[in-house]
Coordinates of C-alpha atoms in Angstrom, one line a residue:
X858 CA -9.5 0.8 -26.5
X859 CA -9.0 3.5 -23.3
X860 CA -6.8 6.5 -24.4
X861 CA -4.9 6.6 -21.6
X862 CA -3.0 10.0 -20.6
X863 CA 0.8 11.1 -20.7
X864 CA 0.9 10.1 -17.0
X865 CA -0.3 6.2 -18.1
X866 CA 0.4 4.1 -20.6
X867 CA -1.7 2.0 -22.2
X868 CA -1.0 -0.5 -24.9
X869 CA -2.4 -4.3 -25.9
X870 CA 0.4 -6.7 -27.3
X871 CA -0.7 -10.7 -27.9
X872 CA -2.9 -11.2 -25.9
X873 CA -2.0 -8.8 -22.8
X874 CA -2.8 -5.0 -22.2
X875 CA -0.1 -3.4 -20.2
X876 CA -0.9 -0.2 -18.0
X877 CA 2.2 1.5 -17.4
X878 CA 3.0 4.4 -14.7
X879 CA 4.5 6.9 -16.6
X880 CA 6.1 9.9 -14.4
X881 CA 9.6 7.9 -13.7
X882 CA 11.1 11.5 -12.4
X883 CA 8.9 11.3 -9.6
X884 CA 9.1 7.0 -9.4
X885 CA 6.1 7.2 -10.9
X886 CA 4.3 8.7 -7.8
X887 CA 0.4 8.4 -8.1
X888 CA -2.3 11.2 -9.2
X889 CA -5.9 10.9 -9.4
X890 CA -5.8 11.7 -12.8
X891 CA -3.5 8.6 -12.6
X892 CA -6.1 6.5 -10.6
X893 CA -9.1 7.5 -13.0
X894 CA -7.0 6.2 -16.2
X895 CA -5.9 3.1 -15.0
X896 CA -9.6 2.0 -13.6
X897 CA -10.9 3.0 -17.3
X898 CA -8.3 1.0 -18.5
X899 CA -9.3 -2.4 -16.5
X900 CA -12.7 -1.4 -17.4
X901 CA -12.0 -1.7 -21.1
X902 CA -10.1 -4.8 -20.9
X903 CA -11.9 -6.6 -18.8
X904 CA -14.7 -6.8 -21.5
X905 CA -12.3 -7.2 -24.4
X906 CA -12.0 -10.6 -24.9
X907 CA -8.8 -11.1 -26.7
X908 CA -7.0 -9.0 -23.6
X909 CA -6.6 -12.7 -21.2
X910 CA -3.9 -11.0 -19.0
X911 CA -3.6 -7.2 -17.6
X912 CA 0.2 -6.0 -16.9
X913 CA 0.8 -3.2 -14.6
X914 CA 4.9 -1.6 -14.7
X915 CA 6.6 1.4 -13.9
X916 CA 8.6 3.6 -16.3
X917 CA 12.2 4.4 -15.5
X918 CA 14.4 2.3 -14.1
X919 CA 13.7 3.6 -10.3
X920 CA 10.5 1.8 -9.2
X921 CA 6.8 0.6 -10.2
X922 CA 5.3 3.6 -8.2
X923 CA 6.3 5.3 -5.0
X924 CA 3.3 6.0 -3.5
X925 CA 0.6 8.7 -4.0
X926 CA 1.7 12.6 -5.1
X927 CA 2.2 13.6 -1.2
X928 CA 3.2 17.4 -2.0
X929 CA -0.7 17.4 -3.4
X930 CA -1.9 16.0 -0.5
X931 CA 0.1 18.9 1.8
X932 CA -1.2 21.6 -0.3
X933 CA -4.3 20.1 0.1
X934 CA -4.7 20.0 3.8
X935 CA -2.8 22.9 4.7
X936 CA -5.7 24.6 3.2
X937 CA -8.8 22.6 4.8
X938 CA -9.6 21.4 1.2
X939 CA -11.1 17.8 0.0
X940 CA -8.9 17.3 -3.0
X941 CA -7.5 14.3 -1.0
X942 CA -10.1 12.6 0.0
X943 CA -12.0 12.6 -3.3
X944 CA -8.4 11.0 -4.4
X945 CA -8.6 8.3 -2.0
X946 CA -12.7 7.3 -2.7
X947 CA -11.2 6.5 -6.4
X948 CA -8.1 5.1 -5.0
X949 CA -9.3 2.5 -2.4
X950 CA -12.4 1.7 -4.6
X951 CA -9.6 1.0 -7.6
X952 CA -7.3 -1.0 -4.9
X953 CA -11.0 -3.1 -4.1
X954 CA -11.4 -4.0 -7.9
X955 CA -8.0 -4.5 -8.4
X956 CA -8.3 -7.3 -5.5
X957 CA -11.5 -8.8 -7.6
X958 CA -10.8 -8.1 -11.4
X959 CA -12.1 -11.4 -13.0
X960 CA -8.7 -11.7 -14.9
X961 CA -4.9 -12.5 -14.1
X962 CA -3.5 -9.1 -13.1
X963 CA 0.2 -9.4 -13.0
X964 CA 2.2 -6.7 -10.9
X965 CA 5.9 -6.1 -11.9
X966 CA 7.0 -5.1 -8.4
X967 CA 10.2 -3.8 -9.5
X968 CA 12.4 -1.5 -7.8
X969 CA 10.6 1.1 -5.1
X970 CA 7.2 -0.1 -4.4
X971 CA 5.7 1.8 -1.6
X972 CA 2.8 3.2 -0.5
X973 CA -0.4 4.0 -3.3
X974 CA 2.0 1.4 -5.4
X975 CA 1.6 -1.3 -2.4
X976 CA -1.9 -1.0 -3.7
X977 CA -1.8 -0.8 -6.9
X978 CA 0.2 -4.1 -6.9
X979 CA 0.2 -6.3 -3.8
X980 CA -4.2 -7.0 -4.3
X981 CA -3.4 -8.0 -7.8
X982 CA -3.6 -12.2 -8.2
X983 CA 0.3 -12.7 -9.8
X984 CA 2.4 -10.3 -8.0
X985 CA 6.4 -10.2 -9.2
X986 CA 9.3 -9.1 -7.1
X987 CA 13.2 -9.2 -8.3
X988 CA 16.0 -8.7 -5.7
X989 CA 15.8 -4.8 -6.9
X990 CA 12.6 -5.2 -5.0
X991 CA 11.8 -2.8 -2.1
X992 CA 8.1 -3.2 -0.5
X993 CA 6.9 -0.8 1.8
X994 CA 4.0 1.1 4.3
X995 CA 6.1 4.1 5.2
X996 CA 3.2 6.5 6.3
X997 CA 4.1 6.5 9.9
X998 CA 7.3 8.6 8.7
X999 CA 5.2 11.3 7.7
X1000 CA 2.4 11.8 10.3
X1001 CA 0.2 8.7 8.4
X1002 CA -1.3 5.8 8.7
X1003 CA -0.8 2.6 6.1
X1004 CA -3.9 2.7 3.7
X1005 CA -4.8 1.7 0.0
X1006 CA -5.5 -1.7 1.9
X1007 CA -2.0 -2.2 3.2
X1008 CA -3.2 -2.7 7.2
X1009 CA -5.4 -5.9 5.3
X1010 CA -2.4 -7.4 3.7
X1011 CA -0.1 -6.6 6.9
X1012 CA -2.4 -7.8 9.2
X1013 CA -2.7 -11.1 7.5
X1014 CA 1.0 -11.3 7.8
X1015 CA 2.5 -14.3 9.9
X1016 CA 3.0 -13.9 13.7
X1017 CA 3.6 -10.3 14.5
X1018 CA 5.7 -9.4 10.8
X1019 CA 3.0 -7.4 9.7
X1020 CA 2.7 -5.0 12.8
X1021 CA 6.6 -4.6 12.4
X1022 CA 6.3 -3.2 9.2
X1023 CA 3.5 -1.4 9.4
X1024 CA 4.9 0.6 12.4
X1025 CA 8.8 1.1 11.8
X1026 CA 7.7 1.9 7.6
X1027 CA 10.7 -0.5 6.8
X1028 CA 11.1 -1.7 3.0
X1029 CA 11.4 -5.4 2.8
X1030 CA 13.2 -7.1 0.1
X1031 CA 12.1 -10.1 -2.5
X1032 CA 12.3 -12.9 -0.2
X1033 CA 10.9 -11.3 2.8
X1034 CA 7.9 -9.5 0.7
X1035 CA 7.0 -12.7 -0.4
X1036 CA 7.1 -14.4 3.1
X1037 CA 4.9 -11.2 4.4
X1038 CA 2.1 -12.0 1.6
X1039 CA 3.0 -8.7 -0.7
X1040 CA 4.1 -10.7 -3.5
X1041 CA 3.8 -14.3 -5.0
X1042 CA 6.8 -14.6 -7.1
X1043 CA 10.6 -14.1 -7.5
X1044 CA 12.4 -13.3 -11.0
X1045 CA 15.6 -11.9 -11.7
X1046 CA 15.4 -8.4 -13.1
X1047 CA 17.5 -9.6 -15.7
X1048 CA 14.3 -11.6 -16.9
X1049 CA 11.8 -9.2 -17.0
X1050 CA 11.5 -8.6 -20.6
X1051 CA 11.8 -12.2 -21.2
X1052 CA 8.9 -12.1 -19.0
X1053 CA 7.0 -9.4 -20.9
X1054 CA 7.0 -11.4 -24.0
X1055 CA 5.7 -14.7 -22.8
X1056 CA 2.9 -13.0 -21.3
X1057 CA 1.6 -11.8 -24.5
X1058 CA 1.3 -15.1 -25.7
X1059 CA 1.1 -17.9 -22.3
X1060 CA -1.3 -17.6 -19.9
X1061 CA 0.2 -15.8 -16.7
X1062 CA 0.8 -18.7 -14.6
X1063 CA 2.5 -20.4 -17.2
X1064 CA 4.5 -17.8 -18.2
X1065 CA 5.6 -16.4 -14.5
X1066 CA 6.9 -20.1 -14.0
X1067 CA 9.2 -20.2 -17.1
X1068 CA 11.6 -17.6 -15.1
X1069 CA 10.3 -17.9 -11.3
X1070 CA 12.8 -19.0 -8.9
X1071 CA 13.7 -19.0 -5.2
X1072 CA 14.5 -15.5 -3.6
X1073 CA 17.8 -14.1 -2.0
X1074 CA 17.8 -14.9 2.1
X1075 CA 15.5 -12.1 3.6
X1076 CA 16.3 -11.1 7.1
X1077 CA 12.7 -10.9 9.0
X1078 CA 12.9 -14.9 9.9
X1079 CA 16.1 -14.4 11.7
X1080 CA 14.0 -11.1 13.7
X1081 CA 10.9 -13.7 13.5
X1082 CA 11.6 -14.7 17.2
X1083 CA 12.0 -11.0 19.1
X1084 CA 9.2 -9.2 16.5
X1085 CA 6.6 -12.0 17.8
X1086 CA 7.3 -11.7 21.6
X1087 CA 7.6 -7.6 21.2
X1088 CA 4.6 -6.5 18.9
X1089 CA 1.6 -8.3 20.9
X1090 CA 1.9 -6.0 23.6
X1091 CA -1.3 -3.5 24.6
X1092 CA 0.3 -0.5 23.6
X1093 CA 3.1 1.1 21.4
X1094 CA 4.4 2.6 24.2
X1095 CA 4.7 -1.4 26.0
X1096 CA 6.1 -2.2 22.4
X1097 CA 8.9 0.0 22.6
X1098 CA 9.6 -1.1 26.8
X1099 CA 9.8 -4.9 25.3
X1100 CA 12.2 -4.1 22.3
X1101 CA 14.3 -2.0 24.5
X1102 CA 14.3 -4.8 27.2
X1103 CA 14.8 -7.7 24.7
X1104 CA 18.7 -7.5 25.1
X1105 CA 18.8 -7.8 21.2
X1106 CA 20.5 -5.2 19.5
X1107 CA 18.1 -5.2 16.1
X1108 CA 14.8 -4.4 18.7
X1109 CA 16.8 -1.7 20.5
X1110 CA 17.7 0.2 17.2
X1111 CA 13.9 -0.8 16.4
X1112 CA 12.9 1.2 19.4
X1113 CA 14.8 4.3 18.6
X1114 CA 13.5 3.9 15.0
X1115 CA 9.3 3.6 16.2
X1116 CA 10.5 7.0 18.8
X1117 CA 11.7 9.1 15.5
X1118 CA 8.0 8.5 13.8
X1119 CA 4.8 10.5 15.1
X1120 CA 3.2 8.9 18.1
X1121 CA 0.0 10.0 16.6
X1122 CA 0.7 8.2 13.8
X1123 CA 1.8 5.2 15.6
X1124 CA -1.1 4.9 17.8
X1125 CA -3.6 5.1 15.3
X1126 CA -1.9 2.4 13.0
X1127 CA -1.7 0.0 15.5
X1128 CA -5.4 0.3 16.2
X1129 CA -5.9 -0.1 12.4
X1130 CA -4.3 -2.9 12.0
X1131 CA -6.0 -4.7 15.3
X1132 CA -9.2 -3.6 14.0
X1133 CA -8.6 -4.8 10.2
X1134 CA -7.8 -8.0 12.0
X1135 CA -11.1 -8.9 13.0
X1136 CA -12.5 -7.7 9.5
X1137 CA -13.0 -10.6 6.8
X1138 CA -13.1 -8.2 3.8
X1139 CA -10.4 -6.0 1.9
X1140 CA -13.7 -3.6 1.7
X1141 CA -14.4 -3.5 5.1
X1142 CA -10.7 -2.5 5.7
X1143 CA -10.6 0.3 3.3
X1144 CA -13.7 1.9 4.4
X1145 CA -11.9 2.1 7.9
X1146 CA -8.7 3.2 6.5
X1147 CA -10.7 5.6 5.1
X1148 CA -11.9 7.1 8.0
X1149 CA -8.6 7.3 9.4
X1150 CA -6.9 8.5 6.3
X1151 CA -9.7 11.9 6.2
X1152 CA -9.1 12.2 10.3
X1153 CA -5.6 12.7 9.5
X1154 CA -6.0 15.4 7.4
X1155 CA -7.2 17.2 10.3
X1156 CA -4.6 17.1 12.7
X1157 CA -1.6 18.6 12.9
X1158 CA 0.8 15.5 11.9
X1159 CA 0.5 14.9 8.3
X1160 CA 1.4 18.4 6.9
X1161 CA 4.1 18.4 9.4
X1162 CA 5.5 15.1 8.3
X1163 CA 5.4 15.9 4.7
X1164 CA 6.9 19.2 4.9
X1165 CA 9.7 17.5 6.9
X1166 CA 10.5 14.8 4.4
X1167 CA 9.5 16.4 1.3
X1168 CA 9.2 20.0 0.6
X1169 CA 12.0 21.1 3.2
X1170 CA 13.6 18.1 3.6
X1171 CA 14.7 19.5 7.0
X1172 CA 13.8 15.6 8.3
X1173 CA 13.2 17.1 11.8
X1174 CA 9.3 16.7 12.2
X1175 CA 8.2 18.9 14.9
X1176 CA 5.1 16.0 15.6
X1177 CA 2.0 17.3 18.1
X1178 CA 1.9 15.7 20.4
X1179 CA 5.5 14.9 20.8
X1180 CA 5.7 12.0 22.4
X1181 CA 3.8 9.0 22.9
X1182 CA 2.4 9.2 26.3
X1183 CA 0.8 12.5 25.1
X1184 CA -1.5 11.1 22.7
X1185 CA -4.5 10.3 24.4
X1186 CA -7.1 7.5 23.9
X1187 CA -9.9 10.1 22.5
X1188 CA -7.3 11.4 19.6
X1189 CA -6.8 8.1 18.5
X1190 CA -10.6 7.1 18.3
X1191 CA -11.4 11.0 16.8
X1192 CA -10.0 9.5 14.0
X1193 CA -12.3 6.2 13.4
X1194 CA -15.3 8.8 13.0
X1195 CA -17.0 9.1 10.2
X1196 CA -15.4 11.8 8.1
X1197 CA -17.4 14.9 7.0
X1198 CA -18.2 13.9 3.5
X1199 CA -19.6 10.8 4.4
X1200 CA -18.2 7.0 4.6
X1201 CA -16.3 5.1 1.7
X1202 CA -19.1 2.3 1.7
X1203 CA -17.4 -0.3 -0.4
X1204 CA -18.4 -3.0 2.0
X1205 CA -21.9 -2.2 2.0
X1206 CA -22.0 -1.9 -1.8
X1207 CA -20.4 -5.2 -2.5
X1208 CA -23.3 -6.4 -0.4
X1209 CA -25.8 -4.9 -1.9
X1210 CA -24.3 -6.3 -5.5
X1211 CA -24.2 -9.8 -4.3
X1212 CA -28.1 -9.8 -3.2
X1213 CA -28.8 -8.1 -6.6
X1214 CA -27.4 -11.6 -8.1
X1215 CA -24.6 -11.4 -10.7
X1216 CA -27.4 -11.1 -13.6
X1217 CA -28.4 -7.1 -12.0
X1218 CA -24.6 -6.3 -11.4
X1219 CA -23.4 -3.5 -13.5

């Protein structure tokens, strides 16, 4: 049985083991301490045989997790270290296994779910949101670019949805998470320890349908039609001319919204995303989100977004370069090189695994 650690709780009950984010004062934001206990965790019950179902939940009443421990990741850069990016090797190779574990992994997307949480949750095969449910990629906000996998699930997202989301950083809802592909099912808050119990005895399909239902009315069908002509343009800077043009008041406040985030930031998650597009693996995606995510550690963005939102709270980023038209083609593709401490390489080792043959796998 994994120990767990104050941060992450572990427990088995009937026949599930439950993994549970444990720093609720911080909506359980993520540490790598945090990453290395829960993939012990799935390591350990996915060779015990009388765990059939894994449960991941967040303590409190806030959130499952709001995303990774951000302050860390400030300190981290401001000093030219590589704390962060050995955080985000464990990170994106636990999103990867999360996206493959051979057993139903049921998400209780409850409350704030943003960020490191996204994937923690939204690669897991029964994901669960309640209509205290609020999804989101909000890197762009802070000089970032969506990771932990999230430009694979947004850019698998119907007509333009996902490029929407994954610019502006806005939180959907139950109904509209679901419609996006970040979640499966809906269930009532109310019903979640109802929930809890039948999954430690019913298999997890069985026992998400005793209390699924249909979702409150979302909003992003009634955008569908201005998000799809809008987003397929060339640039961001094209984006924001057709939102501002569209005569619709939503895409004009949309427009001010994209101008408020960094234009670094923008840039280079709208090339993520159209390059996860042509990927056919959540591996392949993470190792190029992991490129991006250790070029943006070097620039001058991601401190400065951080320290807006988080340890000054000022929320007046002073971004570099300040506007869009200042970003140049050759910033955005510094940040697709290979970072200093060499690739992620998940891709290529899930290739080399499957011509070893399931019988050499470790």
């Amino acid at each position: 049985m994994p120990t767990g650690t104050a941060d992450v709780l572990l427990r088995t009950e009937g026949r599930a083991g439950f993994l549970t984010l444990n720093r609720p004062r911080a909506i359980n934001a993520l540490t790598h301490a945090m990453v290395l206990a829960a993939d012990e965790a799935l390591t350990a019950w996915e060779h015990d045989p009388a765990v059939t179902t894994v449960v991941i939940e967040g303590a409190g009443e806030r959130g499952l997790c709001a995303g990774g421990d951000i302050r860390a990741i400030h300190d981290d850069a401001r000093t030219g270290g590589s704390a962060s990016a050995a955080f985000w090797r464990d990170e994106y190779r636990l999103n990867a296994r999360i996206a493959r574990y051979p057993k139903p992994y049921v998400a209780l997307m409850d409350g704030i779910v943003m960020g490191g949480g996204v994937g923690l949750s939204a690669h897991g095969s029964v994901r669960v949101v309640t209509e205290r449910s609020r999804v989101a990629m909000p890197e762009t906000g802070i000089g970032f670019v969506p990771d932990v996998g999230g430009t694979y699930l947004l850019g698998r997202a119907p007509g333009e949805l996902g490029t929407h989301l994954a610019l502006t950083g806005a939180p959907v809802g139950a109904a509209d998470a679901i419609l996006t592909g970040l979640a499966d099912h809906f269930v009532p808050s109310a019903e979640l320890p109802s929930l809890v119990r039948d999954l430690t005895r019913l298999p997890a399909d069985e026992a998400v349908a005793r209390h699924a239902g249909a979702a409150p009315p979302g909003v992003l069908p009634e955008q569908r039609e201005w998000i799809d002509a809008c987003y397929p343009a060339e640039t961001v800077e094209a984006v924001v001319r057709r939102l501002l043009a569209s005569g619709v008041p939503a895409a004009k406040e949309t427009a001010t919204t994209l101008l408020a985030k960094s234009p670094t930031a923008l840039k280079a998650t709208l090339a993520t995303l159209r390059r996860a597009r042509t990927l056919a693996t959540l591996e392949e995606v993470l190792d190029l989100e992991f490129r991006v995510s250790c070029g943006s550690l070097t620039g001058p963005d991601l401190v400065e977004g951080i320290r807006a939102q988080v340890v000054d709270k000022d929320r007046n980023p002073r971004w570099s370069p300040p506007t869009l038209p200042e970003v140049t083609d050759e910033e955005v593709d510094r940040l697709f090189a290979e970072p200093a401490g060499g690739d992620l390489g998940l891709a290529a080792a899930r290739r080399a695994a499957a011509e070893r043959g399931p019988r050499d796998r470790p």
